[in-house]
CSV table of C-alpha atoms in Angstrom, one decimal:
chain,number,residue,atom,x,y,z
A,1,UNK,CA,-22.2,-3.8,-6.7
A,2,UNK,CA,-23.6,-4.8,-9.8
A,3,UNK,CA,-21.7,-6.1,-12.6
A,4,UNK,CA,-20.2,-3.3,-14.7
A,5,UNK,CA,-21.0,-1.0,-11.9
A,6,UNK,CA,-18.6,1.6,-10.9
A,7,UNK,CA,-17.2,2.6,-7.1
A,8,UNK,CA,-16.1,6.2,-6.8
A,9,UNK,CA,-14.2,7.5,-3.8
A,10,UNK,CA,-13.3,10.7,-2.7
A,11,UNK,CA,-10.6,10.9,0.1
A,12,UNK,CA,-8.1,13.2,1.5
A,13,UNK,CA,-5.0,13.1,-0.2
A,14,UNK,CA,-2.3,12.1,2.0
A,15,UNK,CA,0.7,13.4,-0.3
A,16,UNK,CA,-1.0,16.5,0.1
A,17,UNK,CA,-0.9,17.0,3.8
A,18,UNK,CA,0.9,20.1,5.1
A,19,UNK,CA,0.1,22.1,1.7
A,20,UNK,CA,-2.9,23.9,2.8
A,21,UNK,CA,-1.0,24.9,5.8
A,22,UNK,CA,2.3,26.1,4.1
A,23,UNK,CA,-0.1,28.2,1.6
A,24,UNK,CA,-1.9,29.7,4.3
A,25,UNK,CA,1.2,30.7,6.0
A,26,UNK,CA,1.3,28.6,9.0
A,27,UNK,CA,4.7,27.3,8.3
A,28,UNK,CA,5.5,25.5,11.6
A,29,UNK,CA,2.5,23.1,11.0
A,30,UNK,CA,3.1,22.8,7.5
A,31,UNK,CA,6.9,21.8,8.3
A,32,UNK,CA,6.0,19.5,11.3
A,33,UNK,CA,3.3,17.7,9.1
A,34,UNK,CA,5.6,17.4,5.7
A,35,UNK,CA,9.0,16.7,7.8
A,36,UNK,CA,7.1,13.8,9.8
A,37,UNK,CA,5.2,12.4,6.9
A,38,UNK,CA,2.0,13.0,8.7
A,39,UNK,CA,-0.7,10.3,7.9
A,40,UNK,CA,-3.6,12.7,9.4
A,41,UNK,CA,-4.2,16.5,9.7
A,42,UNK,CA,-7.2,18.8,10.4
A,43,UNK,CA,-9.8,19.0,8.4
A,44,UNK,CA,-12.1,22.1,7.5
A,45,UNK,CA,-13.8,21.0,11.0
A,46,UNK,CA,-10.8,21.3,13.0
A,47,UNK,CA,-11.1,17.4,13.6
A,48,UNK,CA,-7.9,15.4,12.7
A,49,UNK,CA,-8.8,13.3,9.2
A,50,UNK,CA,-6.6,10.7,7.7
A,51,UNK,CA,-5.2,10.9,4.2
A,52,UNK,CA,-5.2,8.1,1.4
A,53,UNK,CA,-3.3,7.7,-1.6
A,54,UNK,CA,-4.7,6.8,-4.9
A,55,UNK,CA,-2.3,3.9,-5.3
A,56,UNK,CA,-3.5,2.5,-2.0
A,57,UNK,CA,-7.2,3.3,-2.6
A,58,UNK,CA,-6.7,1.4,-6.2
A,59,UNK,CA,-4.8,-1.8,-4.9
A,60,UNK,CA,-7.9,-1.9,-2.2
A,61,UNK,CA,-10.4,-2.2,-4.9
A,62,UNK,CA,-8.2,-4.3,-7.1
A,63,UNK,CA,-7.8,-6.7,-3.9
A,64,UNK,CA,-11.9,-6.9,-4.3
A,65,UNK,CA,-11.9,-7.7,-7.9
A,66,UNK,CA,-12.4,-4.3,-9.2
A,67,UNK,CA,-10.4,-2.8,-12.2
A,68,UNK,CA,-9.1,0.6,-10.8
A,69,UNK,CA,-9.5,3.3,-13.8
A,70,UNK,CA,-7.4,6.7,-14.0
A,71,UNK,CA,-7.6,8.5,-10.8
A,72,UNK,CA,-8.0,12.5,-10.6
A,73,UNK,CA,-6.6,15.2,-8.2
A,74,UNK,CA,-9.3,17.3,-6.9
A,75,UNK,CA,-9.2,21.1,-5.5
A,76,UNK,CA,-5.8,21.4,-6.5
A,77,UNK,CA,-5.3,25.4,-6.9
A,78,UNK,CA,-8.4,26.9,-5.5
A,79,UNK,CA,-9.0,25.0,-2.5
A,80,UNK,CA,-6.3,27.3,-1.2
A,81,UNK,CA,-8.3,30.7,-1.9
A,82,UNK,CA,-10.0,32.3,0.9
A,83,UNK,CA,-13.8,33.1,1.0
A,84,UNK,CA,-13.4,36.5,-0.5
A,85,UNK,CA,-12.6,35.2,-3.9
A,86,UNK,CA,-15.5,36.1,-6.2
A,87,UNK,CA,-14.8,35.5,-9.8
A,88,UNK,CA,-17.1,36.8,-12.5
A,89,UNK,CA,-18.2,34.1,-14.9
A,90,UNK,CA,-15.2,34.3,-17.1
A,91,UNK,CA,-12.6,34.1,-14.6
A,92,UNK,CA,-14.6,31.0,-12.9
A,93,UNK,CA,-14.9,29.2,-16.2
A,94,UNK,CA,-10.9,29.8,-16.6
A,95,UNK,CA,-10.4,28.4,-12.9
A,96,UNK,CA,-12.7,25.5,-13.6
A,97,UNK,CA,-10.9,24.6,-16.8
A,98,UNK,CA,-7.4,24.7,-15.1
A,99,UNK,CA,-8.6,22.5,-12.4
A,100,UNK,CA,-10.0,19.9,-14.7
A,101,UNK,CA,-6.8,19.9,-16.9
A,102,UNK,CA,-4.5,19.6,-14.1
A,103,UNK,CA,-6.6,16.9,-12.1
A,104,UNK,CA,-5.4,14.2,-14.7
A,105,UNK,CA,-2.1,15.4,-15.0
A,106,UNK,CA,0.9,14.5,-12.5
A,107,UNK,CA,2.6,16.4,-10.8
A,108,UNK,CA,-0.5,18.6,-10.3
A,109,UNK,CA,-2.9,15.9,-9.3
A,110,UNK,CA,-0.3,14.6,-6.8
A,111,UNK,CA,-0.8,17.9,-4.5
A,112,UNK,CA,-4.6,18.4,-4.9
A,113,UNK,CA,-6.3,18.2,-1.8
A,114,UNK,CA,-8.3,15.1,-2.5
A,115,UNK,CA,-8.2,12.2,-4.6
A,116,UNK,CA,-10.9,10.9,-6.4
A,117,UNK,CA,-10.4,7.1,-7.7
A,118,UNK,CA,-13.2,5.1,-9.4
A,119,UNK,CA,-13.0,1.3,-10.0
A,120,UNK,CA,-15.5,-1.1,-12.4
A,121,UNK,CA,-16.9,-4.3,-11.2
A,122,UNK,CA,-16.2,-6.4,-14.3
A,123,UNK,CA,-19.1,-7.5,-16.4
A,124,UNK,CA,-20.2,-11.2,-15.8
A,125,UNK,CA,-18.6,-13.4,-18.3
A,126,UNK,CA,-21.2,-14.9,-20.8
A,127,UNK,CA,-20.5,-18.8,-21.4
């Protein structure tokens, strides 16, 4: 990674495991995932995928000499809608603005389906 470069990581949010199932009405699966503190859950393709936390990803980046920047939650509210949601332009723009605003703020970002972390490689120091 070049000096001054950015590393962007988008990963399943471990803290949100079970939320999708709960909002879909699959309370038994949600309860099992949440009560057990599961680190994996089925993804969109039905395959088990692990979740990560922003803090763990930031620590990993810092351990490799990068400087973590503020992280975002992604797909907080609208990830849980089915394929029939077909908003008009104004409703879509309002939904997008809501997601963007919530993505930077806890506790909302903490339950986003995904976490987006960014870290920067420091510039080379000049002699």
